[in-house]
Short mmCIF file of C-alpha atoms in Angstrom, two decimals:
data_model
loop_
_atom_site.label_atom_id
_atom_site.label_comp_id
_atom_site.label_asym_id
_atom_site.label_seq_id
_atom_site.Cartn_x
_atom_site.Cartn_y
_atom_site.Cartn_z
CA MET A 1 110.55 98.52 41.33
CA GLU A 2 112.60 95.31 41.61
CA GLN A 3 111.10 92.74 43.97
CA LEU A 4 113.31 92.40 47.05
CA LYS A 5 114.37 88.84 47.87
CA PHE A 6 112.79 88.84 51.32
CA GLY A 7 110.09 91.41 50.71
CA HIS A 8 108.79 93.46 53.63
CA LYS A 9 108.74 92.44 57.30
CA LYS A 10 106.56 93.88 60.05
CA LEU A 11 107.05 94.54 63.74
CA TYR A 12 105.90 91.80 66.11
CA ILE A 13 104.07 93.40 69.03
CA ASP A 14 101.40 91.97 71.35
CA GLY A 15 101.20 88.75 69.37
CA ALA A 16 100.56 90.42 66.00
CA LEU A 17 102.53 91.55 62.96
CA VAL A 18 102.03 95.30 62.55
CA GLU A 19 103.39 98.18 60.51
CA ALA A 20 105.10 101.08 62.24
CA SER A 21 102.51 103.59 63.43
CA ASN A 22 104.10 106.24 61.20
CA ASN A 23 104.51 103.75 58.30
CA LYS A 24 108.26 104.30 58.31
CA THR A 25 110.43 101.55 56.79
CA PHE A 26 114.13 100.71 56.68
CA GLU A 27 116.15 98.99 53.95
CA VAL A 28 118.23 95.93 54.83
CA ILE A 29 121.35 95.96 52.66
CA CYS A 30 123.15 92.83 51.49
CA PRO A 31 126.88 93.46 52.17
CA ALA A 32 127.93 91.23 49.29
CA ASP A 33 126.50 93.51 46.58
CA GLU A 34 125.37 96.60 48.56
CA LYS A 35 121.80 96.18 47.27
CA PRO A 36 118.57 96.13 49.31
CA THR A 37 117.38 92.63 50.13
CA ALA A 38 114.37 93.50 52.31
CA THR A 39 112.56 96.30 54.06
CA ILE A 40 111.46 96.23 57.68
CA ALA A 41 108.94 98.27 59.61
CA TRP A 42 110.89 100.91 61.53
CA ALA A 43 109.36 101.45 64.95
CA SER A 44 108.22 104.84 66.25
CA LEU A 45 108.17 106.01 69.87
CA GLU A 46 104.48 105.13 69.95
CA ASP A 47 105.30 101.59 68.85
CA THR A 48 107.95 101.29 71.57
CA GLN A 49 105.55 102.41 74.28
CA ARG A 50 102.97 99.94 73.03
CA ALA A 51 105.59 97.18 72.97
CA LEU A 52 106.57 97.88 76.58
CA LYS A 53 102.98 97.73 77.78
CA ALA A 54 102.34 94.55 75.78
CA ALA A 55 105.45 92.91 77.26
CA GLU A 56 104.33 93.92 80.75
CA SER A 57 100.89 92.43 80.17
CA GLY A 58 102.41 89.41 78.44
CA PHE A 59 104.64 88.73 81.42
CA LYS A 60 101.63 88.47 83.71
CA THR A 61 100.16 85.79 81.45
CA TRP A 62 103.34 83.97 80.44
CA SER A 63 104.76 83.76 83.97
CA LYS A 64 101.52 82.29 85.33
CA LEU A 65 101.28 79.46 82.80
CA PRO A 66 102.01 76.01 84.25
CA ILE A 67 105.63 75.29 83.50
CA GLN A 68 104.87 72.35 81.22
CA GLU A 69 102.55 74.54 79.16
CA ARG A 70 105.35 77.10 78.79
CA LEU A 71 107.72 74.39 77.68
CA ASP A 72 105.21 73.08 75.16
CA TRP A 73 105.02 76.54 73.60
CA ILE A 74 108.82 76.81 73.52
CA ASP A 75 109.02 73.41 71.82
CA LYS A 76 106.38 74.49 69.31
CA LEU A 77 108.44 77.56 68.44
CA ARG A 78 111.61 75.48 68.20
CA ASN A 79 109.94 73.09 65.77
CA LYS A 80 108.69 76.01 63.68
CA ILE A 81 112.22 77.41 63.51
CA ILE A 82 113.56 74.04 62.37
CA GLU A 83 110.86 73.85 59.68
CA ASN A 84 112.05 77.21 58.39
CA SER A 85 115.76 76.61 58.84
CA ASP A 86 116.70 77.25 55.19
CA LEU A 87 114.76 80.53 55.14
CA LEU A 88 116.41 81.71 58.34
CA ARG A 89 119.91 80.70 57.23
CA GLU A 90 119.47 82.44 53.88
CA SER A 91 118.22 85.59 55.61
CA ILE A 92 121.41 85.66 57.68
CA MET A 93 123.51 85.22 54.55
CA TYR A 94 121.83 88.15 52.85
CA GLU A 95 121.63 90.51 55.82
CA MET A 96 125.25 90.18 56.92
CA GLY A 97 127.20 88.30 54.24
CA LYS A 98 127.84 85.18 56.28
CA THR A 99 128.73 82.00 54.42
CA TRP A 100 126.06 79.30 54.14
CA GLU A 101 128.18 76.98 56.29
CA GLY A 102 128.66 79.75 58.85
CA SER A 103 124.92 80.37 59.08
CA GLU A 104 124.37 76.88 60.48
CA GLU A 105 125.91 77.91 63.81
CA ASP A 106 123.28 80.62 64.20
CA LEU A 107 120.43 78.23 63.47
CA THR A 108 121.64 75.44 65.75
CA SER A 109 122.43 77.92 68.52
CA ILE A 110 118.86 79.19 68.80
CA THR A 111 117.31 75.72 68.57
CA ASN A 112 119.81 74.26 71.05
CA SER A 113 119.19 77.15 73.44
CA LEU A 114 115.42 76.66 73.40
CA GLN A 115 115.84 72.94 74.08
CA TYR A 116 118.60 73.29 76.66
CA TYR A 117 116.82 75.82 78.86
CA SER A 118 113.56 73.91 78.67
CA GLU A 119 115.43 70.99 80.22
CA GLU A 120 117.48 73.09 82.61
CA ILE A 121 114.55 74.96 84.18
CA LEU A 122 113.07 71.63 85.31
CA LYS A 123 116.19 71.03 87.40
CA ARG A 124 115.64 74.20 89.41
CA ASN A 125 114.17 73.59 92.86
CA ASP A 126 113.56 75.76 95.88
CA ILE A 127 116.60 75.72 98.16
CA PRO A 128 115.90 74.82 101.83
CA ILE A 129 117.87 76.71 104.48
CA LYS A 130 118.31 75.06 107.86
CA ASP A 131 117.12 77.08 110.84
CA LYS A 132 119.77 76.96 113.58
CA GLU A 133 117.27 77.29 116.41
CA GLY A 134 114.72 74.92 114.92
CA THR A 135 111.92 77.50 115.24
CA HIS A 136 111.34 78.30 111.56
CA GLU A 137 111.33 76.76 108.12
CA HIS A 138 113.11 78.61 105.28
CA HIS A 139 113.22 78.28 101.50
CA PHE A 140 115.06 80.32 98.89
CA VAL A 141 112.59 80.53 96.00
CA SER A 142 113.06 81.39 92.31
CA GLN A 143 110.29 83.13 90.36
CA PRO A 144 110.05 84.77 86.91
CA LEU A 145 111.74 88.16 87.02
CA GLY A 146 109.66 90.33 84.67
CA VAL A 147 110.21 92.08 81.35
CA ALA A 148 113.66 91.74 79.80
CA VAL A 149 114.97 93.98 77.02
CA ALA A 150 117.67 92.45 74.82
CA PHE A 151 119.90 94.56 72.57
CA LEU A 152 121.61 92.31 70.04
CA ALA A 153 124.85 92.63 68.04
CA TYR A 154 124.89 92.14 64.28
CA ASN A 155 127.59 89.46 64.04
CA PHE A 156 125.52 86.41 65.02
CA PRO A 157 121.89 87.43 64.51
CA LEU A 158 120.18 84.23 65.68
CA LEU A 159 122.91 82.97 68.01
CA ASN A 160 122.76 86.20 69.97
CA LEU A 161 118.97 86.14 69.91
CA GLY A 162 118.88 82.51 71.04
CA PHE A 163 121.23 83.15 73.94
CA LYS A 164 118.64 85.59 75.35
CA LEU A 165 115.37 84.04 74.19
CA GLY A 166 116.01 80.55 75.59
CA PRO A 167 116.62 81.40 79.25
CA ALA A 168 114.05 84.23 79.30
CA LEU A 169 111.18 82.08 78.05
CA ALA A 170 112.12 79.08 80.18
CA ALA A 171 112.33 81.25 83.29
CA GLY A 172 108.88 82.72 82.61
CA SER A 173 110.04 86.22 81.78
CA SER A 174 108.80 88.11 78.73
CA ILE A 175 111.38 89.59 76.38
CA ILE A 176 111.66 92.49 73.94
CA LEU A 177 114.21 91.75 71.22
CA LYS A 178 115.89 94.74 69.62
CA PRO A 179 118.18 93.46 66.82
CA SER A 180 120.96 95.48 65.22
CA GLU A 181 119.91 97.63 62.28
CA PHE A 182 122.65 95.87 60.29
CA SER A 183 121.09 92.41 60.68
CA PRO A 184 117.43 92.69 61.74
CA LEU A 185 115.93 90.47 59.05
CA SER A 186 116.24 87.06 60.73
CA ALA A 187 114.86 88.45 64.00
CA TYR A 188 111.83 89.85 62.18
CA ILE A 189 111.30 86.41 60.61
CA ILE A 190 111.29 84.93 64.12
CA GLY A 191 108.46 87.37 64.84
CA GLU A 192 106.61 86.04 61.80
CA LEU A 193 107.01 82.46 63.03
CA CYS A 194 105.71 83.43 66.47
CA ALA A 195 102.66 84.97 64.81
CA GLU A 196 102.08 81.85 62.70
CA ILE A 197 101.85 79.59 65.76
CA ASN A 198 99.91 82.17 67.83
CA PHE A 199 102.60 82.33 70.51
CA PRO A 200 101.14 83.85 73.71
CA LYS A 201 100.74 87.61 73.36
CA GLY A 202 103.47 89.83 74.72
CA ALA A 203 105.84 87.02 75.71
CA ILE A 204 108.07 87.90 72.74
CA THR A 205 108.40 91.26 70.98
CA VAL A 206 110.58 92.13 67.99
CA LEU A 207 111.22 95.72 66.90
CA CYS A 208 113.95 97.95 65.57
CA GLY A 209 114.13 101.71 65.12
CA ASP A 210 116.01 104.92 65.80
CA LEU A 211 117.89 105.39 69.05
CA ASN A 212 115.61 108.17 70.30
CA ASP A 213 112.43 106.28 69.40
CA VAL A 214 113.40 102.78 70.50
CA GLY A 215 116.76 102.34 72.25
CA ILE A 216 116.59 105.11 74.81
CA PRO A 217 112.85 104.71 75.63
CA LEU A 218 113.34 100.97 76.21
CA CYS A 219 116.13 101.73 78.67
CA GLU A 220 114.46 104.64 80.43
CA SER A 221 111.14 102.87 80.94
CA LYS A 222 110.42 101.58 84.44
CA ILE A 223 108.81 98.46 82.98
CA PRO A 224 111.93 96.36 82.20
CA ARG A 225 113.53 94.54 85.11
CA LEU A 226 116.54 93.40 83.09
CA ILE A 227 118.61 95.08 80.39
CA THR A 228 120.71 92.52 78.56
CA MET A 229 123.01 93.06 75.62
CA ILE A 230 125.63 91.63 73.30
CA GLY A 231 127.75 94.42 71.85
CA SER A 232 130.50 96.92 72.54
CA THR A 233 131.65 98.16 75.93
CA GLU A 234 130.76 101.71 74.89
CA THR A 235 127.19 100.67 74.10
CA ALA A 236 126.89 98.87 77.43
CA GLN A 237 127.99 101.98 79.31
CA LYS A 238 125.36 104.05 77.52
CA LEU A 239 122.60 101.52 78.18
CA ILE A 240 123.44 101.37 81.87
CA ALA A 241 123.53 105.18 82.16
CA GLN A 242 120.22 105.57 80.35
CA SER A 243 118.38 102.82 82.20
CA ALA A 244 119.60 103.79 85.68
CA LYS A 245 117.91 107.19 85.42
CA THR A 246 114.47 105.85 86.23
CA SER A 247 114.71 102.59 88.15
CA ILE A 248 117.06 99.95 89.53
CA LYS A 249 117.46 97.23 86.92
CA ARG A 250 119.53 94.13 86.46
CA TYR A 251 122.20 93.97 83.79
CA SER A 252 123.63 91.07 81.82
CA MET A 253 126.04 92.24 79.16
CA GLU A 254 128.58 90.53 76.95
CA CYS A 255 130.87 93.27 75.70
CA GLY A 256 133.82 93.55 73.37
CA GLY A 257 137.04 91.63 73.79
CA ASN A 258 140.71 92.00 73.00
CA ALA A 259 141.69 88.35 73.03
CA PRO A 260 145.36 87.38 73.38
CA PHE A 261 146.55 84.31 71.47
CA ILE A 262 149.73 83.07 73.12
CA VAL A 263 151.97 80.60 71.29
CA CYS A 264 154.74 79.31 73.53
CA LYS A 265 158.12 77.97 72.43
CA ASP A 266 157.02 74.34 72.85
CA ALA A 267 153.59 74.74 71.23
CA ASN A 268 152.18 72.50 68.54
CA LEU A 269 152.76 75.10 65.86
CA GLU A 270 150.55 73.56 63.19
CA LEU A 271 147.64 73.36 65.64
CA ALA A 272 148.11 76.98 66.70
CA ILE A 273 148.26 78.19 63.09
CA ASN A 274 145.16 76.22 62.10
CA ILE A 275 143.07 77.44 65.04
CA GLY A 276 144.32 81.02 64.87
CA THR A 277 143.60 81.24 61.16
CA ALA A 278 140.16 79.64 61.49
CA LEU A 279 139.18 82.09 64.23
CA LYS A 280 140.20 85.06 62.07
CA VAL A 281 138.53 83.80 58.87
CA GLY A 282 135.37 82.60 60.61
CA ASN A 283 132.58 85.17 60.25
CA SER A 284 135.19 87.42 58.58
CA GLY A 285 136.81 87.98 61.97
CA GLN A 286 133.65 89.62 63.30
CA ILE A 287 133.64 87.63 66.53
CA CYS A 288 134.05 89.09 70.00
CA VAL A 289 136.20 86.12 71.03
CA ALA A 290 138.38 86.14 67.90
CA PRO A 291 142.12 86.50 68.60
CA ASN A 292 143.10 90.12 68.46
CA ARG A 293 146.72 90.06 69.58
CA PHE A 294 148.96 87.16 68.58
CA PHE A 295 151.84 86.82 71.05
CA VAL A 296 154.26 84.31 69.51
CA HIS A 297 157.56 83.19 71.02
CA GLU A 298 160.39 84.96 69.21
CA SER A 299 161.84 81.65 68.01
CA LEU A 300 158.59 80.77 66.21
CA ILE A 301 157.27 84.10 64.97
CA GLU A 302 158.59 83.88 61.40
CA GLU A 303 157.30 80.33 60.92
CA PHE A 304 153.96 81.15 62.53
CA ALA A 305 153.45 84.26 60.40
CA ALA A 306 154.42 82.37 57.24
CA GLY A 307 151.93 79.65 58.10
CA MET A 308 149.12 82.18 58.54
CA VAL A 309 150.00 83.86 55.24
CA GLU A 310 149.85 80.50 53.47
CA LYS A 311 146.42 79.78 54.96
CA PHE A 312 145.12 83.26 54.12
CA LYS A 313 146.34 83.00 50.52
CA ALA A 314 144.22 79.86 50.16
CA THR A 315 141.14 81.54 51.64
CA LYS A 316 138.38 81.95 49.09
CA LEU A 317 136.35 85.14 49.44
CA GLY A 318 132.85 85.30 48.06
CA PHE A 319 129.13 84.95 48.60
CA GLY A 320 126.40 82.47 47.91
CA ARG A 321 125.25 79.02 48.84
CA GLU A 322 126.59 77.41 45.68
CA ASN A 323 129.93 79.25 45.55
CA LYS A 324 131.06 77.81 48.90
CA PRO A 325 133.43 80.62 49.90
CA ASP A 326 135.60 80.36 53.01
CA MET A 327 134.90 83.95 54.01
CA GLY A 328 132.30 86.54 53.15
CA PRO A 329 132.33 90.34 53.32
CA LEU A 330 132.28 92.49 56.40
CA THR A 331 128.73 93.40 57.37
CA ASN A 332 128.77 97.13 56.68
CA LYS A 333 130.81 99.94 55.20
CA GLN A 334 131.65 101.34 58.65
CA SER A 335 133.43 98.09 59.46
CA VAL A 336 135.55 98.33 56.31
CA ILE A 337 136.58 101.87 57.21
CA LYS A 338 137.43 100.84 60.77
CA VAL A 339 139.47 97.77 59.80
CA GLN A 340 141.32 99.69 57.08
CA GLY A 341 142.16 102.35 59.65
CA ILE A 342 143.56 99.75 62.05
CA VAL A 343 145.74 98.24 59.31
CA ASP A 344 147.06 101.64 58.22
CA THR A 345 147.79 102.63 61.82
CA ALA A 346 149.53 99.33 62.51
CA VAL A 347 151.88 99.90 59.57
CA LYS A 348 152.55 103.48 60.70
CA GLN A 349 153.42 102.14 64.16
CA GLY A 350 156.13 99.86 62.77
CA GLY A 351 154.17 96.85 61.54
CA LYS A 352 155.38 94.86 58.56
CA LEU A 353 152.55 93.99 56.17
CA LEU A 354 153.11 90.40 55.03
CA TYR A 355 149.80 89.79 53.30
CA GLY A 356 146.51 91.55 52.53
CA GLY A 357 145.91 94.93 54.04
CA ASN A 358 143.20 96.34 51.82
CA ALA A 359 139.50 96.33 51.08
CA LEU A 360 138.63 94.82 47.71
CA GLU A 361 137.14 97.01 45.03
CA GLY A 362 133.34 96.87 45.12
CA PRO A 363 130.66 95.93 45.00
CA GLY A 364 130.57 94.46 48.47
CA TYR A 365 132.33 95.10 51.75
CA TYR A 366 135.13 92.58 51.31
CA PHE A 367 138.43 92.90 53.15
CA GLN A 368 141.50 90.79 52.52
CA PRO A 369 142.64 88.50 55.35
CA THR A 370 145.71 90.31 56.62
CA VAL A 371 148.94 89.45 58.47
CA ILE A 372 151.08 92.15 60.11
CA THR A 373 154.15 91.44 62.23
CA PHE A 374 156.05 93.68 64.64
CA ASP A 375 159.58 93.39 65.97
CA LYS A 376 158.44 94.81 69.32
CA ASN A 377 155.48 93.94 71.51
CA GLU A 378 154.47 97.27 73.02
CA VAL A 379 152.38 98.81 70.24
CA GLU A 380 149.46 101.18 70.79
CA ILE A 381 147.24 99.66 68.10
CA LEU A 382 147.14 96.41 70.10
CA GLN A 383 144.74 98.16 72.47
CA HIS A 384 142.01 98.35 69.80
CA GLU A 385 139.56 95.54 69.08
CA ILE A 386 139.75 94.79 65.35
CA PHE A 387 136.51 92.91 64.55
CA GLY A 388 137.86 91.89 61.18
CA PRO A 389 140.18 89.36 59.46
CA VAL A 390 143.44 90.95 60.59
CA ALA A 391 146.19 89.22 62.61
CA LEU A 392 148.66 91.44 64.49
CA ILE A 393 151.65 89.31 65.53
CA VAL A 394 154.25 90.35 68.12
CA PRO A 395 157.18 88.47 69.71
CA PHE A 396 157.83 87.59 73.34
CA LYS A 397 160.64 85.86 75.25
CA THR A 398 159.28 84.61 78.58
CA LYS A 399 155.88 83.71 80.02
CA GLU A 400 156.38 86.35 82.71
CA GLU A 401 156.82 88.98 80.01
CA VAL A 402 153.84 87.91 77.92
CA ILE A 403 151.39 87.63 80.80
CA VAL A 404 151.90 91.32 81.52
CA LEU A 405 151.35 92.16 77.86
CA ALA A 406 148.27 89.93 77.58
CA ASN A 407 146.62 91.41 80.67
CA ASN A 408 147.41 94.98 79.61
CA THR A 409 143.91 95.71 78.36
CA ASP A 410 140.63 96.94 79.79
CA ALA A 411 138.89 94.03 78.08
CA GLY A 412 138.73 90.51 79.48
CA LEU A 413 136.59 88.13 77.47
CA ALA A 414 138.46 85.23 75.79
CA SER A 415 142.10 84.15 75.74
CA TYR A 416 144.05 81.34 74.10
CA VAL A 417 147.28 79.56 75.04
CA PHE A 418 149.28 76.89 73.20
CA SER A 419 151.95 74.88 75.04
CA LYS A 420 152.81 71.24 75.68
CA ASP A 421 153.95 71.89 79.25
CA GLU A 422 151.35 71.41 82.00
CA GLU A 423 153.03 73.83 84.41
CA THR A 424 153.05 76.50 81.71
CA LEU A 425 149.36 75.92 80.98
CA ASP A 426 148.56 76.11 84.71
CA PHE A 427 150.50 79.36 84.96
CA PHE A 428 148.45 81.00 82.23
CA ALA A 429 145.16 79.52 83.44
CA ASN A 430 145.72 81.09 86.84
CA SER A 431 147.26 84.36 85.63
CA LEU A 432 145.20 85.47 82.63
CA GLU A 433 142.58 88.10 83.54
CA PHE A 434 139.90 86.88 81.16
CA GLY A 435 136.51 85.26 81.56
CA GLU A 436 137.59 82.34 79.37
CA VAL A 437 140.97 80.66 79.03
CA GLN A 438 141.20 78.14 76.19
CA LEU A 439 144.22 75.83 76.32
CA ASN A 440 145.46 74.06 73.16
CA GLY A 441 142.08 74.28 71.50
CA VAL A 442 138.75 76.05 71.43
CA LYS A 443 135.22 75.03 72.33
CA TYR A 444 131.93 76.87 72.78
CA ASP A 445 128.52 75.33 73.47
CA ILE A 446 125.20 76.27 75.04
CA TYR A 447 126.01 74.43 78.28
CA LEU A 448 129.37 76.20 78.76
CA PRO A 449 129.31 79.59 80.56
CA HIS A 450 130.37 82.49 78.37
CA GLY A 451 131.23 85.83 79.92
CA GLY A 452 133.93 88.36 80.61
CA VAL A 453 135.64 90.32 83.35
CA LYS A 454 136.77 93.93 83.57
CA ASN A 455 135.13 95.95 80.77
CA SER A 456 134.01 92.85 78.88
CA GLY A 457 130.74 92.48 80.67
CA ILE A 458 128.47 91.49 83.52
CA GLY A 459 126.98 88.04 84.01
CA VAL A 460 127.12 85.15 81.58
CA ASP A 461 125.42 83.85 78.47
CA CYS A 462 124.91 80.12 78.03
CA SER A 463 125.01 77.46 80.77
CA THR A 464 122.58 77.07 83.63
CA TYR A 465 123.93 80.26 85.19
CA ALA A 466 122.27 82.41 82.51
CA LEU A 467 118.87 81.44 83.94
CA ASP A 468 119.66 83.41 87.09
CA ASP A 469 119.44 86.69 85.17
CA TYR A 470 115.78 86.04 84.37
CA LEU A 471 114.70 84.74 87.79
CA ALA A 472 113.85 86.74 90.92
CA LYS A 473 114.99 85.30 94.24
CA LYS A 474 113.15 85.60 97.52
CA ARG A 475 113.31 84.00 100.96
CA VAL A 476 110.14 82.44 102.33
CA THR A 477 110.17 81.85 106.11
CA LYS A 478 107.42 80.10 108.08
CA ALA A 479 107.28 79.84 111.86
CA LEU A 480 106.89 76.31 113.18
#
């Protein structure tokens, strides 16, 4: 049997690397050539129950450590991750087809998160509350919450993991990490690194397995105090329904988006084309904040579409550290089928295919960057999140018209506006029903809150506000 590039990876439970209790394994497929690149231990129900108990026990130890000792452990893990940065970045390349340059964002996101929250937790102090009658003394106190369970999306394996791991560990909560079956390899390697440095038992757990053996039991257990997730709205609804059966839990969930990208008549067209194209090519369009619906002023739509086509024609598809492609494959076959279906439906609904539109012949799950324009702006397919390198472009006349179109979605994560007029920018900033409004540019960082409204989620990732999900609040009152 051919030796797999990354070999076999074990579960990380109670501070140790272990095989699944039933010895079941799962193949991790490289989407660039559709060949196995690793196997992972595939957790059983027994493993899940053991993981929950270990996390519960680990919380009691981890939360009681002096804060500086906790931070020393976090720093030790961060340093270990940096030492193994090439291994982790390559694992991301092979588990989901990301470019080598694209993998750097994952690596820096987890290391930045661990550092940022170690600094941020030290700024948290008990909040005094003045007693009106002067008879009592009050403080609003923050304490570690308990066990958190994190369900992670496949598109940014270590970024998503870091967004949960950083605030949980800094707050003193233990965390069970359940990566996507499409990109579990890098998370399992994090488990290996934890084992190498003898990270305190039960503070971190890494496992993956079938829904009935892992996903549902994690939700239905009374042990977790927080269910957090990065993924689709449909998945979030299921997690909430499952977990609410047994106990009241907190939720922090970043769900799917349907981002509008609005290009006004006075926009810097070159800037809008460059940013719009980069956001669709980046990570092969598999980004929850990627533009989904391009609303372009009718006077600019032909020039904008032509500019995107030119950029897409110059986009180099491929795989490998040495090849330096601009865009890799989609992560799995299901994604290719979904994106192809969206393109075909868009054309049936009156779209004009200007470029791309098809999956490439195998091996690999490659899909051409695609531009489709419409001569109308009320099209049913615009209601579907694409999660692929496809730009659907529709015209508009006035800002009053386009704001209705942009807000006509159940999602509300990111939005983008390009205009040189300050009053126009203010109008959209105040009127867009999205958790993020990006004006004439785009920026994301660990210190900037990231979250949605409507069906795009609860709570935030990143920023100091994410710590609140992993901290319990209580009032302490003392009579004078």
